[in-house]
Amino acid sequence: MEVGAEPSVARLPTGLAEFDRVLGISPDGTAGIVPGSVLLVGGEPGVGKSTLLLQAAGAWARRGARVLYVSSEESAEQIRLRAERLELGLPPELFLLAETNLQRIAEQARKIRPRVLLVDSVQMIFAPSVDGSPGSVSQMRRCGSELVMLAKSTSMSVVLVGHVTKDGQLAGPRLLEHLVDAVIYFEGERMHAARLVRAVKNRFGATLELGIFEMTGHGLRERSSVPEVGQGEACPGSVICPVIHGSRCLLAEIQALTATGFLGAAKRKSSGLDANRLAMIIAVLEQHAGLRLADRDIFAQVVGGMRVVEPASDLALLLAVAGAERRKSLESGVCAIGEVGLSGRLGGVTQMEQRLMEAARLGFGRVLVPPIVLPQRTKGVEPLVVRSVQEAMEHLG
Ligand code: TYD
Ligand code: MG
């Protein structure tokens, strides 16, 4: 096999398309986990890692792949109750085990010979031959490397769950990142139902892919867009923008708020957006749109916990800030795409057709676009060409 080449073995899909795509897509279009690979799933406690992986385990098993789900944090009874709540129907190929001893986990795995072994969580298991309590550096290293060896020697896929906190505390799983083939993070805010799955490292796939789920009373449901986005009336300080994540397009809602601040000490805070980009947009608004923002506190964020780094989202951010300041909004059903240059001119965006189609699909029939050659096919959507920041500002009510 060439270095870096895809292994020829078929991937194992769960059938949860939002998860499979993040695991990786082969050139032939099949998505899912690669046999013999090791995946680390990180996320804050309570975000839904166990729920996602038990659902994935159930889905693999229903498709006939034998799965061993080991919980080191819950009793067999608790796992069964969760499986019931998730309506997994306990397929015969799904094996559940409550165990913290690495040796016994490996023994069971060798006996049962599953295609996928899930260990939830790696912080709560221990190798009896190693000093230190579960979760310690020495335990994590040993358990991690033994499970990697198990995967490589049996071509069983291994999925490890690791807890992380917002500030990267409990650095445990970080320790394992270099050992494993793929690292995906499961993100979400407690107050939002949206849960995002994102690859941060993937030897067998793209790291830009994003999977979207919604937490419901019966586990996670797949979503094709972030549930909170684009609901309700247009309002000042909120602008929708179609952004590209990996192989797909999603609508992002960018919000801004301006408030009285102190000259020389005005706050500029952003969440889910690049802070440098926000600073540049503010400067462009001052220079090319006549806004005076030097003593204004400015806050900007992306709704629903998404992160948006594409320059194509510049125009939406600019209109959100300007709209917040002027208390004006775009008409409802209008969204915006475009990169903003320092000259105040609007520029190039790739994959325009995909963006226009997604906007149309979610009810945004008119789209502010930069002056570029537009795709032939723009059915159901009317592009509104804007050349400069000033022209774009005219669309604020
Ligand atoms: P969990 O998967 O246990 O999180 P983690 O393993 O990352 O610590 O789930 C976290 C939360 O999800 C828990 O507070 C309850 C909630 N939840 C639901 O809302 N619906 C469900 O069907 C399940 C199983 C959990
Ligand atoms: Mg858990």
Coordinates of C-alpha atoms and ligand atoms in Angstrom, one line a residue:
M1 CA 0.0 0.0 0.0
E2 CA 1.2 3.5 -0.8
V3 CA 1.9 5.8 2.1
G4 CA -1.3 7.8 2.7
A5 CA -3.3 5.7 0.3
E6 CA -6.8 4.5 1.2
P7 CA -6.9 1.0 2.4
S8 CA -8.8 -1.2 0.0
V9 CA -11.0 -2.7 2.7
A10 CA -14.6 -1.6 2.7
R11 CA -15.7 1.0 5.2
L12 CA -18.4 0.0 7.7
P13 CA -21.3 2.5 7.6
T14 CA -23.7 3.0 10.5
G15 CA -26.4 4.3 8.2
L16 CA -26.4 7.5 10.2
A17 CA -25.3 9.6 7.3
E18 CA -24.4 12.6 9.4
F19 CA -21.9 10.4 11.4
D20 CA -20.6 8.3 8.5
R21 CA -19.7 11.3 6.4
V22 CA -17.5 12.7 9.2
L23 CA -15.8 9.3 9.6
G24 CA -14.8 9.6 6.0
I25 CA -15.9 8.9 2.4
S26 CA -14.0 6.6 0.0
P27 CA -13.6 7.5 -3.6
D28 CA -16.3 5.0 -4.5
G29 CA -18.8 7.0 -2.3
T30 CA -19.1 4.6 0.7
A31 CA -18.8 6.3 4.1
G32 CA -18.1 4.9 7.5
I33 CA -15.4 3.6 9.8
V34 CA -12.3 2.0 8.3
P35 CA -11.6 -1.6 9.6
G36 CA -8.6 -1.7 12.0
S37 CA -8.7 2.0 12.5
V38 CA -8.8 3.7 15.9
L39 CA -11.2 6.6 16.4
L40 CA -11.2 9.0 19.4
V41 CA -14.5 10.8 20.2
G42 CA -14.0 13.7 22.5
G43 CA -16.5 16.1 24.0
E44 CA -17.6 17.7 27.2
P45 CA -19.4 15.6 29.8
G46 CA -23.1 15.5 29.1
V47 CA -22.9 16.6 25.4
G48 CA -24.2 13.2 24.3
K49 CA -21.1 11.0 23.4
S50 CA -22.5 7.9 25.0
T51 CA -25.8 8.4 23.3
L52 CA -24.2 8.9 19.9
L53 CA -22.0 5.9 20.2
L54 CA -24.7 3.6 21.6
Q55 CA -26.9 4.6 18.7
A56 CA -24.0 4.0 16.3
A57 CA -23.3 0.6 17.9
G58 CA -27.0 -0.4 17.5
A59 CA -27.0 0.8 13.9
W60 CA -23.9 -1.2 13.0
A61 CA -25.3 -4.3 14.7
R62 CA -28.7 -4.0 13.0
R63 CA -26.7 -4.1 9.7
G64 CA -25.2 -7.4 10.8
A65 CA -21.8 -6.2 12.0
R66 CA -20.9 -7.6 15.4
V67 CA -20.3 -4.8 17.9
L68 CA -19.0 -4.8 21.5
Y69 CA -19.9 -1.7 23.5
V70 CA -18.0 -1.5 26.7
S71 CA -19.0 1.0 29.3
S72 CA -16.6 1.8 32.1
E73 CA -18.9 4.4 33.6
E74 CA -22.3 2.7 33.7
S75 CA -23.7 -0.6 34.9
A76 CA -25.0 -3.2 32.4
E77 CA -28.5 -2.3 33.6
Q78 CA -28.0 1.4 33.0
I79 CA -26.7 0.7 29.5
R80 CA -29.8 -1.4 28.8
L81 CA -32.1 1.3 30.0
R82 CA -30.4 3.8 27.8
A83 CA -30.6 1.4 24.8
E84 CA -34.4 1.0 25.5
R85 CA -34.8 4.8 25.6
L86 CA -33.0 5.0 22.3
E87 CA -35.3 2.3 20.9
L88 CA -32.4 0.3 19.6
G89 CA -34.3 -3.0 19.9
L90 CA -31.1 -4.8 21.1
P91 CA -30.1 -6.5 17.9
P92 CA -28.4 -9.9 18.5
E93 CA -25.0 -8.7 17.1
L94 CA -24.9 -6.0 19.8
F95 CA -22.9 -7.1 22.8
L96 CA -22.9 -4.9 26.0
L97 CA -20.3 -5.1 28.7
A98 CA -19.8 -3.1 31.9
E99 CA -16.0 -3.4 32.6
T100 CA -13.1 -1.2 33.7
N101 CA -10.3 -3.7 33.5
L102 CA -8.4 -3.4 30.2
Q103 CA -7.2 -7.0 30.4
R104 CA -10.7 -8.3 30.7
I105 CA -12.0 -6.0 28.0
A106 CA -9.3 -7.3 25.6
E107 CA -10.1 -10.9 26.6
Q108 CA -13.8 -10.4 25.8
A109 CA -12.9 -8.6 22.5
R110 CA -10.7 -11.5 21.5
K111 CA -13.5 -14.0 22.4
I112 CA -16.4 -12.1 20.8
R113 CA -14.4 -10.9 17.8
P114 CA -16.5 -7.8 17.0
R115 CA -16.0 -5.7 13.9
V116 CA -16.2 -2.7 16.1
L117 CA -15.2 -2.3 19.8
L118 CA -16.3 0.8 21.6
V119 CA -14.8 1.8 24.9
D120 CA -16.8 4.5 26.8
S121 CA -14.8 6.1 28.4
V122 CA -11.0 5.6 28.1
Q123 CA -10.5 7.7 31.2
M124 CA -12.2 5.1 33.4
I125 CA -10.4 2.0 32.4
F126 CA -7.1 0.7 33.8
A127 CA -4.4 -1.7 33.0
P128 CA -3.7 -3.8 36.2
S129 CA 0.0 -4.0 35.5
V130 CA 0.4 -0.2 35.5
D131 CA 0.6 2.0 38.6
G132 CA -1.7 5.0 38.8
S133 CA -5.5 5.5 38.9
P134 CA -7.7 5.4 35.9
G135 CA -7.4 8.6 33.9
S136 CA -3.8 9.2 34.9
V137 CA -1.2 9.9 32.2
S138 CA 0.5 6.5 32.6
Q139 CA -2.9 4.6 32.5
M140 CA -4.2 6.5 29.5
R141 CA -1.0 5.9 27.6
R142 CA -0.9 2.2 28.3
C143 CA -4.6 1.6 27.7
G144 CA -4.5 3.7 24.5
S145 CA -1.5 2.0 23.0
E146 CA -2.8 -1.5 23.9
L147 CA -6.1 -0.8 22.3
V148 CA -4.4 0.5 19.2
M149 CA -2.3 -2.7 19.0
L150 CA -5.5 -4.7 19.4
A151 CA -7.1 -2.9 16.5
K152 CA -4.0 -3.2 14.2
S153 CA -3.5 -7.0 15.0
T154 CA -7.2 -8.0 14.6
S155 CA -8.4 -5.4 12.1
M156 CA -11.2 -4.7 14.5
S157 CA -12.1 -0.9 14.6
V158 CA -11.8 0.6 18.0
V159 CA -13.7 3.7 19.1
L160 CA -12.6 5.4 22.3
V161 CA -14.6 8.0 24.1
G162 CA -12.7 10.8 26.0
H163 CA -14.1 13.6 28.1
V164 CA -12.7 17.1 27.6
T165 CA -13.7 20.4 29.1
K166 CA -14.1 23.7 27.3
D167 CA -10.7 25.0 28.4
G168 CA -9.0 21.8 27.4
Q169 CA -8.7 20.8 31.1
L170 CA -8.6 17.2 31.9
A171 CA -6.1 17.0 29.1
G172 CA -6.5 13.2 29.0
P173 CA -7.7 12.6 25.4
R174 CA -5.2 15.1 24.0
L175 CA -2.6 12.6 25.0
L176 CA -4.1 10.0 22.7
E177 CA -4.5 12.2 19.7
H178 CA -1.2 11.2 18.1
L179 CA -1.9 7.5 18.7
V180 CA -5.2 7.3 16.9
D181 CA -6.2 7.5 13.2
A182 CA -9.0 10.0 13.6
V183 CA -10.2 12.4 16.3
I184 CA -13.7 13.7 16.2
Y185 CA -15.2 16.2 18.5
F186 CA -18.8 16.2 19.5
E187 CA -19.9 19.7 20.3
G188 CA -23.0 21.5 21.5
E189 CA -24.3 23.9 24.0
R190 CA -26.4 22.6 26.8
M191 CA -29.0 25.2 26.0
H192 CA -29.3 24.3 22.4
A193 CA -30.6 21.1 20.9
A194 CA -28.0 21.1 18.1
R195 CA -25.1 18.7 18.4
L196 CA -22.3 18.9 15.9
V197 CA -19.8 16.2 15.0
R198 CA -16.5 17.4 13.5
A199 CA -13.3 15.7 12.6
V200 CA -10.2 17.5 13.8
K201 CA -7.9 14.8 12.5
N202 CA -8.6 12.1 10.0
R203 CA -6.2 9.8 8.3
F204 CA -9.0 8.4 6.2
G205 CA -11.2 11.5 5.5
A206 CA -11.6 15.2 5.3
T207 CA -11.4 17.3 8.4
L208 CA -13.9 19.9 7.3
E209 CA -16.9 17.6 7.4
L210 CA -19.6 18.4 9.8
G211 CA -22.4 16.2 11.0
I212 CA -25.5 17.7 12.6
F213 CA -27.8 16.1 15.1
E214 CA -30.5 17.3 17.4
M215 CA -30.8 15.9 21.0
T216 CA -34.4 14.7 21.5
G217 CA -36.1 12.7 24.2
H218 CA -35.3 9.5 22.3
G219 CA -31.7 10.2 21.5
L220 CA -30.0 12.0 18.6
R221 CA -31.8 12.7 15.4
E222 CA -30.0 13.5 12.2
R223 CA -30.6 17.0 10.8
S224 CA -29.7 18.5 7.4
S225 CA -29.4 22.0 8.9
V226 CA -28.8 23.5 12.3
P227 CA -32.3 23.6 13.8
E228 CA -32.2 27.1 15.2
V229 CA -31.1 28.8 12.0
G230 CA -33.4 30.9 9.9
Q231 CA -36.5 30.5 12.1
G232 CA -38.6 33.5 12.8
E233 CA -38.7 37.0 11.3
A234 CA -35.7 38.9 10.0
C235 CA -34.4 41.2 12.7
P236 CA -31.7 43.8 12.9
G237 CA -28.3 42.3 13.6
S238 CA -29.1 38.9 12.2
V239 CA -28.1 37.8 8.7
I240 CA -28.1 34.3 7.1
C241 CA -25.3 33.1 4.9
P242 CA -24.8 29.8 3.1
V243 CA -21.4 28.4 4.1
I244 CA -19.5 25.3 2.8
H245 CA -18.4 22.6 5.3
G246 CA -16.5 19.9 3.6
S247 CA -18.7 18.4 0.9
R248 CA -21.9 20.2 1.9
C249 CA -23.5 23.6 2.2
L250 CA -25.2 24.8 5.4
L251 CA -27.0 28.0 6.3
A252 CA -25.3 29.8 9.1
E253 CA -27.0 32.7 11.0
I254 CA -24.6 35.4 12.0
Q255 CA -25.7 37.8 14.8
A256 CA -24.2 41.0 16.0
L257 CA -25.0 43.5 18.7
T258 CA -23.5 46.9 19.2
A259 CA -23.7 48.8 22.5
T260 CA -22.2 51.9 24.2
G261 CA -18.6 51.4 25.0
F262 CA -15.6 53.6 25.9
L263 CA -13.5 55.3 23.3
G264 CA -10.1 53.5 23.3
A265 CA -11.4 50.6 25.2
A266 CA -14.3 49.4 23.1
K267 CA -14.9 45.6 23.4
R268 CA -14.9 43.4 20.3
K269 CA -16.0 39.9 21.1
S270 CA -16.8 37.1 18.7
S271 CA -17.8 33.5 19.1
G272 CA -17.7 31.0 16.3
L273 CA -16.1 33.6 14.1
D274 CA -12.5 34.8 13.4
A275 CA -11.7 37.8 15.6
N276 CA -9.4 39.3 13.0
R277 CA -12.1 39.1 10.4
L278 CA -14.4 41.0 12.7
A279 CA -11.8 43.7 13.3
M280 CA -11.3 44.1 9.5
I281 CA -15.1 44.3 8.9
I282 CA -15.4 47.0 11.5
A283 CA -12.6 49.0 9.8
V284 CA -14.3 48.6 6.4
L285 CA -17.6 49.8 7.8
E286 CA -15.9 52.9 9.2
Q287 CA -14.0 53.7 6.0
H288 CA -16.5 52.7 3.3
A289 CA -19.9 53.0 4.9
G290 CA -19.5 56.0 7.1
L291 CA -20.3 54.2 10.4
R292 CA -18.6 55.5 13.5
L293 CA -17.8 52.5 15.7
A294 CA -14.7 53.5 17.7
D295 CA -16.6 53.9 20.9
R296 CA -19.1 51.0 20.3
D297 CA -18.8 47.6 21.9
I298 CA -19.4 45.0 19.2
F299 CA -20.3 41.4 19.8
A300 CA -20.7 38.9 17.0
Q301 CA -21.6 35.2 17.0
V302 CA -22.8 32.3 15.0
V303 CA -26.1 30.8 16.1
G304 CA -26.3 27.2 17.3
G305 CA -22.7 26.5 18.1
M306 CA -21.5 26.4 14.5
R307 CA -18.0 27.8 13.6
V308 CA -17.7 29.9 10.4
V309 CA -14.3 30.7 9.0
E310 CA -15.0 31.2 5.3
P311 CA -14.4 34.7 3.9
A312 CA -17.6 34.1 1.9
S313 CA -19.4 34.9 5.2
D314 CA -17.8 38.5 5.3
L315 CA -20.8 40.2 3.8
A316 CA -23.3 38.6 6.2
L317 CA -21.1 39.6 9.2
L318 CA -20.8 43.1 7.8
L319 CA -24.5 43.5 7.3
A320 CA -25.2 42.0 10.8
V321 CA -22.9 44.6 12.4
A322 CA -24.2 47.5 10.3
G323 CA -27.8 46.3 10.8
A324 CA -27.3 46.1 14.6
E325 CA -25.8 49.6 14.7
R326 CA -28.5 51.2 12.5
R327 CA -31.3 48.9 13.8
K328 CA -32.2 47.9 10.3
S329 CA -32.5 44.4 8.8
L330 CA -32.6 42.7 5.4
E331 CA -36.1 41.8 4.2
S332 CA -37.1 38.4 5.3
G333 CA -36.2 35.7 2.8
V334 CA -33.0 37.5 1.9
C335 CA -29.5 36.1 2.7
A336 CA -26.0 37.2 1.8
I337 CA -22.8 35.8 0.4
G338 CA -19.6 37.5 -0.4
E339 CA -16.0 38.2 0.5
V340 CA -15.4 41.8 1.6
G341 CA -12.2 43.4 0.4
L342 CA -10.3 46.2 2.2
S343 CA -11.3 48.5 -0.7
G344 CA -15.0 48.0 0.2
R345 CA -15.5 45.9 -3.0
L346 CA -17.2 42.6 -2.8
G347 CA -15.5 39.6 -4.3
G348 CA -15.1 36.0 -5.3
V349 CA -17.0 33.1 -3.8
T350 CA -16.6 29.5 -4.9
Q351 CA -19.4 26.8 -5.2
M352 CA -22.0 29.4 -5.8
E353 CA -24.5 27.0 -7.3
Q354 CA -24.5 24.8 -4.2
R355 CA -25.0 27.8 -2.0
L356 CA -27.9 29.2 -4.0
M357 CA -29.6 25.8 -4.1
E358 CA -29.3 25.4 -0.3
A359 CA -30.6 29.0 0.3
A360 CA -33.6 28.3 -2.0
R361 CA -34.2 25.0 -0.3
L362 CA -34.6 26.6 3.1
G363 CA -36.8 29.5 1.9
F364 CA -34.2 32.2 1.1
G365 CA -35.4 33.1 -2.3
R366 CA -33.2 36.2 -2.7
V367 CA -29.5 36.2 -2.2
L368 CA -27.1 39.2 -2.2
V369 CA -24.1 38.1 -4.3
P370 CA -20.9 39.7 -5.4
P371 CA -20.5 40.6 -9.2
I372 CA -19.2 37.2 -10.4
V373 CA -20.3 34.9 -13.2
L374 CA -23.3 33.2 -11.8
P375 CA -24.2 29.5 -12.3
Q376 CA -26.7 28.8 -15.1
R377 CA -29.0 26.9 -12.8
T378 CA -30.5 29.2 -10.1
K379 CA -34.0 27.9 -10.1
G380 CA -36.2 29.2 -7.3
V381 CA -33.6 31.9 -6.3
E382 CA -33.1 35.4 -7.4
P383 CA -29.5 36.6 -7.1
L384 CA -29.2 40.3 -6.2
V385 CA -25.8 41.5 -7.4
V386 CA -24.1 44.0 -5.1
R387 CA -20.7 45.4 -6.1
S388 CA -19.6 47.3 -3.0
V389 CA -20.3 47.6 0.7
Q390 CA -22.3 50.7 0.0
E391 CA -24.6 48.9 -2.5
A392 CA -25.1 46.1 0.0
M393 CA -26.0 48.6 2.8
E394 CA -28.9 49.8 0.6
H395 CA -30.6 46.5 1.2
L396 CA -30.8 47.2 4.9
G397 CA -34.5 48.2 5.3
Ligands
TYD1 P1 -24.7 11.4 27.4 O1 -24.7 10.6 26.1 O2 -24.7 10.6 28.7 O3 -23.5 12.4 27.4 P2 -21.9 12.1 27.6 O4 -21.7 10.6 27.3 O5 -21.2 12.9 26.5 O6 -21.5 12.5 28.9 O7 -26.0 12.3 27.4 C1 -26.1 13.6 27.9 C2 -27.4 14.2 28.0 O8 -28.3 13.9 27.0 C3 -28.1 13.8 29.3 O9 -28.0 14.9 30.2 C4 -29.5 13.4 29.0 C5 -29.6 13.8 27.5 N1 -30.4 12.8 26.8 C6 -31.5 13.2 26.1 O10 -31.9 14.4 26.1 N2 -32.2 12.3 25.4 C7 -31.8 11.0 25.3 O11 -32.4 10.2 24.6 C8 -30.6 10.6 26.0 C9 -30.2 9.2 26.0 C10 -29.9 11.5 26.7
MG2 MG -21.0 9.1 28.7

